[in-house]
Structures are given as C-alpha cells and as structure tokens.
C-alpha cells in the first residue's frame, strides 16, 4: 500500500490516493453534517409542536356541551313582597261637649286610703272624682250611685259600703275642667255582705285592696294593709 508499483510514476499514484482520501473525508463530513441537521430539525419541530399545543386552548369538556352553564339559565324572579299594612289606629273618643253629661271616659275615680290601719279600727276612706275634659260637664254624684268594696288577695268580697248602711242623696254637679270632688267614708273595720244578714266580724290582718264605683265608672284598686 505504501509503495505502489506500476508503470506510472509514484507521484501519480500518491495524487490518486490523496484524491480518494479527500473524497472519503468529504463524504464523512457531509454525512455528519446531515445527521446533525436532522437531529437539530427534529428538536426544533418538537419544540414548535409543544409551543403550538400550549398556545392552543383546550377544548371544552363534553359535559359543557351537553349541560348549559348556570349563567345561561334564567331563574324566575320572585314577586316583590309588600310591607304589611299598618294596624288601623283606634278611633279617638269624641270630644266632650261643654255643659253636657260627663262621659265615663273623661272622668277618673281614685280611692284614697291611709295605707296601713290596725285591725278593728275605723279608718276614713275617700272616693275622688276628677273631670279630665277641657270643658265643663255635669254628672250625677248621688250617694246611691257611689260604692266602695274591700277584696282579699283572692278577689273575695269582704265588705261593701252599701251593704248595711246605704245612703241616698240628690247631687248633680257641674265639674270644671280638672276639678276634683272628694267623698269621705268611715269604715267600721267589719265584714259585711249585700243582705247584711251574716255576722259581721273584724277583718283579719293582711293585705287587701279597695275598689270604688260611681254608677258605671270603676276605679283602679288601692292597696290597704291591716295589721
């Protein structure tokens, strides 16, 4: 190989060998370049495919194509609720006519007591009538229309001012606005009942209330303690 033999000069054979060697080197270099190019191109295509896949929005799930979104579903609007109507106000009582009969609603009754009295004593009680109207009015204040009763804690009636000593009188008065009229009454401290036939005994110590009446008008209860 290193010492070719032939009819031609040795330089010719060396040039041929160098040419073949150059061709081989060229082939080898071109093949390597082609392989590198192929590998690089594959990597670039893969990267481009990945970028394209990343930039492309994912398709909607199959369920979204079948079931509409909640935003597209219209729910019925409930009818507006109206505020409850205010309760009708109680009608105001008619105004008291000046000089006419005093109505019950313009009169107040009050029982005044000493508060505490000894058992068996004779306390003085008072029935007070007041005209609360802004005009004068008239009212019959006869003794027969007045009554005071004593009640225990259970509401049992123990005494009444008209049971044994009813009184009669003719007393019609014109009451000025704000005027008060007091009617004193002495109670003997004994029990009684409307027929006044039962035995009368001293009321035992305890807590009681007194209630008064003027015809159809009734007073609030007033406490009375008997010791």
mmCIF file of N, CA and C in Angstrom, residues 3-97:
data_model
loop_
_atom_site.group_PDB
_atom_site.id
_atom_site.type_symbol
_atom_site.label_atom_id
_atom_site.label_comp_id
_atom_site.label_asym_id
_atom_site.label_seq_id
_atom_site.Cartn_x
_atom_site.Cartn_y
_atom_site.Cartn_z
ATOM 1 N N UNK A 3 4.002 1.524 -0.947
ATOM 2 C CA UNK A 3 4.986 1.526 -2.051
ATOM 3 C C UNK A 3 4.339 0.906 -3.278
ATOM 4 N N UNK A 4 3.375 1.682 -3.924
ATOM 5 C CA UNK A 4 2.716 1.123 -5.117
ATOM 6 C C UNK A 4 3.727 0.879 -6.238
ATOM 7 N N UNK A 5 3.303 -0.090 -6.995
ATOM 8 C CA UNK A 5 4.177 -0.493 -8.133
ATOM 9 C C UNK A 5 3.347 -0.434 -9.390
ATOM 10 N N UNK A 6 3.802 0.193 -10.420
ATOM 11 C CA UNK A 6 3.088 0.286 -11.687
ATOM 12 C C UNK A 6 3.961 0.966 -12.722
ATOM 13 N N UNK A 7 3.428 1.072 -13.938
ATOM 14 C CA UNK A 7 4.225 1.685 -14.991
ATOM 15 C C UNK A 7 4.324 3.188 -14.858
ATOM 16 N N UNK A 8 3.381 3.780 -14.059
ATOM 17 C CA UNK A 8 3.364 5.239 -13.938
ATOM 18 C C UNK A 8 4.302 5.660 -12.828
ATOM 19 N N UNK A 9 4.587 6.946 -12.841
ATOM 20 C CA UNK A 9 5.475 7.422 -11.758
ATOM 21 C C UNK A 9 4.777 7.320 -10.401
ATOM 22 N N UNK A 10 5.524 7.221 -9.354
ATOM 23 C CA UNK A 10 4.939 7.082 -7.995
ATOM 24 C C UNK A 10 4.124 8.290 -7.604
ATOM 25 N N UNK A 11 4.442 9.459 -8.085
ATOM 26 C CA UNK A 11 3.684 10.677 -7.723
ATOM 27 C C UNK A 11 2.262 10.606 -8.183
ATOM 28 N N UNK A 12 2.061 9.934 -9.356
ATOM 29 C CA UNK A 12 0.672 9.819 -9.858
ATOM 30 C C UNK A 12 -0.156 9.012 -8.907
ATOM 31 N N UNK A 13 0.443 7.904 -8.457
ATOM 32 C CA UNK A 13 -0.331 7.059 -7.516
ATOM 33 C C UNK A 13 -0.591 7.790 -6.210
ATOM 34 N N UNK A 14 0.353 8.567 -5.742
ATOM 35 C CA UNK A 14 0.091 9.340 -4.484
ATOM 36 C C UNK A 14 -0.984 10.388 -4.671
ATOM 37 N N UNK A 15 -1.054 11.016 -5.812
ATOM 38 C CA UNK A 15 -2.123 12.018 -6.023
ATOM 39 C C UNK A 15 -3.487 11.351 -6.036
ATOM 40 N N UNK A 16 -3.508 10.125 -6.663
ATOM 41 C CA UNK A 16 -4.785 9.412 -6.683
ATOM 42 C C UNK A 16 -5.233 9.038 -5.262
ATOM 43 N N UNK A 17 -4.281 8.589 -4.506
ATOM 44 C CA UNK A 17 -4.637 8.221 -3.119
ATOM 45 C C UNK A 17 -5.108 9.433 -2.314
ATOM 46 N N UNK A 18 -4.450 10.564 -2.481
ATOM 47 C CA UNK A 18 -4.861 11.774 -1.777
ATOM 48 C C UNK A 18 -6.250 12.208 -2.203
ATOM 49 N N UNK A 19 -6.579 12.044 -3.539
ATOM 50 C CA UNK A 19 -7.903 12.431 -4.024
ATOM 51 C C UNK A 19 -8.988 11.535 -3.425
ATOM 52 N N UNK A 20 -8.661 10.235 -3.394
ATOM 53 C CA UNK A 20 -9.648 9.308 -2.783
ATOM 54 C C UNK A 20 -9.868 9.623 -1.308
ATOM 55 N N UNK A 21 -8.721 9.913 -0.643
ATOM 56 C CA UNK A 21 -8.830 10.239 0.789
ATOM 57 C C UNK A 21 -9.632 11.496 1.000
ATOM 58 N N UNK A 22 -9.463 12.516 0.104
ATOM 59 C CA UNK A 22 -10.232 13.760 0.244
ATOM 60 C C UNK A 22 -11.708 13.507 0.033
ATOM 61 N N UNK A 23 -12.015 12.586 -0.976
ATOM 62 C CA UNK A 23 -13.427 12.270 -1.210
ATOM 63 C C UNK A 23 -14.048 11.570 0.006
ATOM 64 N N UNK A 24 -13.262 10.659 0.571
ATOM 65 C CA UNK A 24 -13.788 9.980 1.763
ATOM 66 C C UNK A 24 -14.047 10.947 2.913
ATOM 67 N N UNK A 25 -13.036 11.858 3.084
ATOM 68 C CA UNK A 25 -13.242 12.842 4.171
ATOM 69 C C UNK A 25 -14.439 13.728 3.896
ATOM 70 N N UNK A 26 -14.652 14.090 2.617
ATOM 71 C CA UNK A 26 -15.804 14.931 2.280
ATOM 72 C C UNK A 26 -17.099 14.207 2.539
ATOM 73 N N UNK A 27 -17.100 12.888 2.159
ATOM 74 C CA UNK A 27 -18.325 12.110 2.397
ATOM 75 C C UNK A 27 -18.622 11.988 3.887
ATOM 76 N N UNK A 28 -17.514 11.691 4.603
ATOM 77 C CA UNK A 28 -17.733 11.567 6.062
ATOM 78 C C UNK A 28 -18.204 12.884 6.675
ATOM 79 N N UNK A 29 -17.585 14.024 6.235
ATOM 80 C CA UNK A 29 -18.028 15.327 6.802
ATOM 81 C C UNK A 29 -19.445 15.669 6.440
ATOM 82 N N UNK A 30 -19.840 15.383 5.154
ATOM 83 C CA UNK A 30 -21.231 15.681 4.762
ATOM 84 C C UNK A 30 -22.227 14.824 5.492
ATOM 85 N N UNK A 31 -21.881 13.533 5.688
ATOM 86 C CA UNK A 31 -22.813 12.680 6.446
ATOM 87 C C UNK A 31 -23.002 13.147 7.876
ATOM 88 N N UNK A 32 -21.877 13.572 8.503
ATOM 89 C CA UNK A 32 -22.007 14.076 9.890
ATOM 90 C C UNK A 32 -22.852 15.324 9.962
ATOM 91 N N UNK A 33 -22.610 16.209 8.982
ATOM 92 C CA UNK A 33 -23.421 17.453 8.984
ATOM 93 C C UNK A 33 -24.901 17.161 8.782
ATOM 94 N N UNK A 34 -25.174 16.202 7.863
ATOM 95 C CA UNK A 34 -26.573 15.853 7.613
ATOM 96 C C UNK A 34 -27.236 15.262 8.854
ATOM 97 N N UNK A 35 -26.484 14.433 9.585
ATOM 98 C CA UNK A 35 -27.064 13.841 10.817
ATOM 99 C C UNK A 35 -27.359 14.886 11.872
ATOM 100 N N UNK A 36 -26.384 15.832 12.020
ATOM 101 C CA UNK A 36 -26.612 16.906 12.998
ATOM 102 C C UNK A 36 -27.811 17.737 12.610
ATOM 103 N N UNK A 37 -27.899 18.017 11.268
ATOM 104 C CA UNK A 37 -29.042 18.819 10.807
ATOM 105 C C UNK A 37 -30.361 18.109 11.066
ATOM 106 N N UNK A 38 -30.364 16.790 10.809
ATOM 107 C CA UNK A 38 -31.604 16.036 11.054
ATOM 108 C C UNK A 38 -31.992 16.050 12.528
ATOM 109 N N UNK A 39 -30.987 15.837 13.394
ATOM 110 C CA UNK A 39 -31.296 15.841 14.832
ATOM 111 C C UNK A 39 -31.784 17.200 15.293
ATOM 112 N N UNK A 40 -31.084 18.256 14.833
ATOM 113 C CA UNK A 40 -31.491 19.617 15.235
ATOM 114 C C UNK A 40 -32.885 19.941 14.732
ATOM 115 N N UNK A 41 -33.179 19.547 13.482
ATOM 116 C CA UNK A 41 -34.521 19.818 12.928
ATOM 117 C C UNK A 41 -35.597 19.092 13.707
ATOM 118 N N UNK A 42 -35.349 17.872 14.136
ATOM 119 C CA UNK A 42 -36.343 17.126 14.915
ATOM 120 C C UNK A 42 -36.624 17.821 16.238
ATOM 121 N N UNK A 43 -35.516 18.307 16.876
ATOM 122 C CA UNK A 43 -35.716 19.016 18.156
ATOM 123 C C UNK A 43 -36.521 20.281 17.964
ATOM 124 N N UNK A 44 -36.210 21.027 16.873
ATOM 125 C CA UNK A 44 -36.949 22.272 16.623
ATOM 126 C C UNK A 44 -38.429 22.006 16.359
ATOM 127 N N UNK A 45 -38.702 20.935 15.581
ATOM 128 C CA UNK A 45 -40.102 20.609 15.284
ATOM 129 C C UNK A 45 -40.849 20.209 16.554
ATOM 130 N N UNK A 46 -40.154 19.436 17.432
ATOM 131 C CA UNK A 46 -40.814 19.034 18.688
ATOM 132 C C UNK A 46 -41.111 20.233 19.554
ATOM 133 N N UNK A 47 -40.137 21.178 19.630
ATOM 134 C CA UNK A 47 -40.371 22.380 20.441
ATOM 135 C C UNK A 47 -41.494 23.207 19.867
ATOM 136 N N UNK A 48 -41.517 23.323 18.501
ATOM 137 C CA UNK A 48 -42.599 24.097 17.873
ATOM 138 C C UNK A 48 -43.944 23.448 18.125
ATOM 139 N N UNK A 49 -43.979 22.109 18.074
ATOM 140 C CA UNK A 49 -45.251 21.415 18.327
ATOM 141 C C UNK A 49 -45.726 21.635 19.752
ATOM 142 N N UNK A 50 -44.759 21.590 20.697
ATOM 143 C CA UNK A 50 -45.133 21.829 22.095
ATOM 144 C C UNK A 50 -45.644 23.244 22.295
ATOM 145 N N UNK A 51 -44.974 24.233 21.652
ATOM 146 C CA UNK A 51 -45.417 25.628 21.777
ATOM 147 C C UNK A 51 -46.798 25.799 21.189
ATOM 148 N N UNK A 52 -47.035 25.162 20.046
ATOM 149 C CA UNK A 52 -48.363 25.266 19.424
ATOM 150 C C UNK A 52 -49.434 24.647 20.305
ATOM 151 N N UNK A 53 -49.106 23.503 20.908
ATOM 152 C CA UNK A 53 -50.078 22.852 21.793
ATOM 153 C C UNK A 53 -50.356 23.696 23.014
ATOM 154 N N UNK A 54 -49.299 24.363 23.529
ATOM 155 C CA UNK A 54 -49.503 25.190 24.728
ATOM 156 C C UNK A 54 -50.334 26.407 24.417
ATOM 157 N N UNK A 55 -50.180 26.996 23.218
ATOM 158 C CA UNK A 55 -50.924 28.210 22.880
ATOM 159 C C UNK A 55 -52.340 27.929 22.438
ATOM 160 N N UNK A 56 -52.651 26.695 22.099
ATOM 161 C CA UNK A 56 -53.996 26.352 21.638
ATOM 162 C C UNK A 56 -54.866 26.054 22.848
ATOM 163 N N UNK A 57 -56.019 26.755 23.065
ATOM 164 C CA UNK A 57 -56.874 26.479 24.231
ATOM 165 C C UNK A 57 -57.451 25.090 24.173
ATOM 166 N N UNK A 58 -57.536 24.511 25.352
ATOM 167 C CA UNK A 58 -58.079 23.161 25.432
ATOM 168 C C UNK A 58 -59.544 23.185 25.058
ATOM 169 N N UNK A 59 -59.969 22.144 24.425
ATOM 170 C CA UNK A 59 -61.377 22.048 24.049
ATOM 171 C C UNK A 59 -62.276 21.930 25.254
ATOM 172 N N UNK A 60 -63.497 22.402 25.134
ATOM 173 C CA UNK A 60 -64.455 22.335 26.259
ATOM 174 C C UNK A 60 -64.797 20.899 26.562
ATOM 175 N N UNK A 61 -64.940 20.575 27.848
ATOM 176 C CA UNK A 61 -65.318 19.201 28.186
ATOM 177 C C UNK A 61 -66.646 18.842 27.555
ATOM 178 N N UNK A 62 -66.808 17.578 27.338
ATOM 179 C CA UNK A 62 -68.042 17.118 26.716
ATOM 180 C C UNK A 62 -69.256 17.490 27.546
ATOM 181 N N UNK A 63 -69.106 17.517 28.900
ATOM 182 C CA UNK A 63 -70.234 17.844 29.761
ATOM 183 C C UNK A 63 -70.728 19.250 29.530
ATOM 184 N N UNK A 64 -69.769 20.205 29.242
ATOM 185 C CA UNK A 64 -70.167 21.589 28.998
ATOM 186 C C UNK A 64 -70.970 21.726 27.715
ATOM 187 N N UNK A 65 -70.755 20.796 26.767
ATOM 188 C CA UNK A 65 -71.512 20.870 25.531
ATOM 189 C C UNK A 65 -72.935 20.355 25.722
ATOM 190 N N UNK A 66 -73.121 19.542 26.753
ATOM 191 C CA UNK A 66 -74.442 18.944 26.980
ATOM 192 C C UNK A 66 -75.250 19.754 27.982
ATOM 193 N N UNK A 67 -74.611 20.119 29.123
ATOM 194 C CA UNK A 67 -75.308 20.842 30.199
ATOM 195 C C UNK A 67 -75.021 22.318 30.047
ATOM 196 N N UNK A 68 -76.033 23.185 29.935
ATOM 197 C CA UNK A 68 -75.781 24.626 29.806
ATOM 198 C C UNK A 68 -75.196 25.175 31.084
ATOM 199 N N UNK A 69 -74.440 26.247 30.969
ATOM 200 C CA UNK A 69 -73.851 26.880 32.151
ATOM 201 C C UNK A 69 -74.923 27.566 32.969
ATOM 202 N N UNK A 70 -74.629 27.741 34.277
ATOM 203 C CA UNK A 70 -75.598 28.381 35.170
ATOM 204 C C UNK A 70 -75.884 29.809 34.756
ATOM 205 N N UNK A 71 -74.883 30.461 34.107
ATOM 206 C CA UNK A 71 -75.091 31.849 33.706
ATOM 207 C C UNK A 71 -76.180 31.971 32.653
ATOM 208 N N UNK A 72 -76.362 30.906 31.830
ATOM 209 C CA UNK A 72 -77.369 30.974 30.771
ATOM 210 C C UNK A 72 -78.748 30.542 31.231
ATOM 211 N N UNK A 73 -78.842 30.018 32.465
ATOM 212 C CA UNK A 73 -80.133 29.571 32.991
ATOM 213 C C UNK A 73 -80.804 30.739 33.697
ATOM 214 N N UNK A 74 -81.990 31.115 33.293
ATOM 215 C CA UNK A 74 -82.717 32.226 33.893
ATOM 216 C C UNK A 74 -83.676 31.694 34.952
ATOM 217 N N UNK A 75 -83.460 32.124 36.188
ATOM 218 C CA UNK A 75 -84.338 31.720 37.284
ATOM 219 C C UNK A 75 -85.468 32.732 37.419
ATOM 220 N N UNK A 76 -86.666 32.270 37.741
ATOM 221 C CA UNK A 76 -87.783 33.219 37.878
ATOM 222 C C UNK A 76 -87.551 34.178 39.038
ATOM 223 N N UNK A 77 -87.899 35.421 38.824
ATOM 224 C CA UNK A 77 -87.742 36.452 39.863
ATOM 225 C C UNK A 77 -88.964 36.424 40.759
ATOM 226 N N UNK A 78 -88.754 36.250 42.106
ATOM 227 C CA UNK A 78 -89.930 36.219 42.995
ATOM 228 C C UNK A 78 -90.639 37.562 42.986
ATOM 229 N N UNK A 79 -91.943 37.538 43.122
ATOM 230 C CA UNK A 79 -92.679 38.813 43.130
ATOM 231 C C UNK A 79 -92.292 39.635 44.349
ATOM 232 N N UNK A 80 -92.260 40.929 44.220
ATOM 233 C CA UNK A 80 -91.897 41.785 45.370
ATOM 234 C C UNK A 80 -92.911 41.639 46.494
ATOM 235 N N UNK A 81 -92.349 41.528 47.705
ATOM 236 C CA UNK A 81 -93.216 41.401 48.877
ATOM 237 C C UNK A 81 -93.585 42.784 49.377
ATOM 238 N N UNK A 82 -94.845 42.952 49.584
ATOM 239 C CA UNK A 82 -95.319 44.251 50.060
ATOM 240 C C UNK A 82 -95.260 44.294 51.575
ATOM 241 N N UNK A 83 -94.959 45.460 52.117
ATOM 242 C CA UNK A 83 -94.894 45.627 53.570
ATOM 243 C C UNK A 83 -96.281 45.442 54.160
ATOM 244 N N UNK A 84 -96.347 44.808 55.354
ATOM 245 C CA UNK A 84 -97.660 44.614 55.964
ATOM 246 C C UNK A 84 -98.339 45.944 56.226
ATOM 247 N N UNK A 85 -99.606 45.934 56.004
ATOM 248 C CA UNK A 85 -100.367 47.164 56.211
ATOM 249 C C UNK A 85 -100.382 47.508 57.699
ATOM 250 N N UNK A 86 -100.155 48.751 58.030
ATOM 251 C CA UNK A 86 -100.187 49.132 59.451
ATOM 252 C C UNK A 86 -101.564 48.898 60.059
ATOM 253 N N UNK A 87 -101.529 48.506 61.311
ATOM 254 C CA UNK A 87 -102.789 48.259 62.003
ATOM 255 C C UNK A 87 -103.577 49.562 62.102
ATOM 256 N N UNK A 88 -104.851 49.469 61.867
ATOM 257 C CA UNK A 88 -105.641 50.710 61.943
ATOM 258 C C UNK A 88 -105.607 51.283 63.350
ATOM 259 N N UNK A 89 -105.435 52.564 63.421
ATOM 260 C CA UNK A 89 -105.384 53.228 64.722
ATOM 261 C C UNK A 89 -106.767 53.227 65.360
ATOM 262 N N UNK A 90 -106.755 53.070 66.678
ATOM 263 C CA UNK A 90 -108.026 53.086 67.394
ATOM 264 C C UNK A 90 -108.670 54.461 67.249
ATOM 265 N N UNK A 91 -109.934 54.472 66.963
ATOM 266 C CA UNK A 91 -110.588 55.775 66.800
ATOM 267 C C UNK A 91 -110.548 56.579 68.097
ATOM 268 N N UNK A 92 -110.258 57.843 67.960
ATOM 269 C CA UNK A 92 -110.207 58.708 69.141
ATOM 270 C C UNK A 92 -111.629 58.929 69.669
ATOM 271 N N UNK A 93 -111.776 58.947 70.981
ATOM 272 C CA UNK A 93 -113.114 59.185 71.534
ATOM 273 C C UNK A 93 -113.615 60.574 71.137
ATOM 274 N N UNK A 94 -114.904 60.719 70.999
ATOM 275 C CA UNK A 94 -115.427 62.046 70.642
ATOM 276 C C UNK A 94 -115.133 63.062 71.740
ATOM 277 N N UNK A 95 -115.009 64.292 71.332
ATOM 278 C CA UNK A 95 -114.736 65.347 72.312
ATOM 279 C C UNK A 95 -115.941 65.548 73.218
ATOM 280 N N UNK A 96 -115.617 65.848 74.478
ATOM 281 C CA UNK A 96 -116.669 66.112 75.447
ATOM 282 C C UNK A 96 -117.359 67.432 75.094
ATOM 283 N N UNK A 97 -118.661 67.368 75.020
ATOM 284 C CA UNK A 97 -119.434 68.581 74.716
ATOM 285 C C UNK A 97 -119.570 69.419 75.985
#
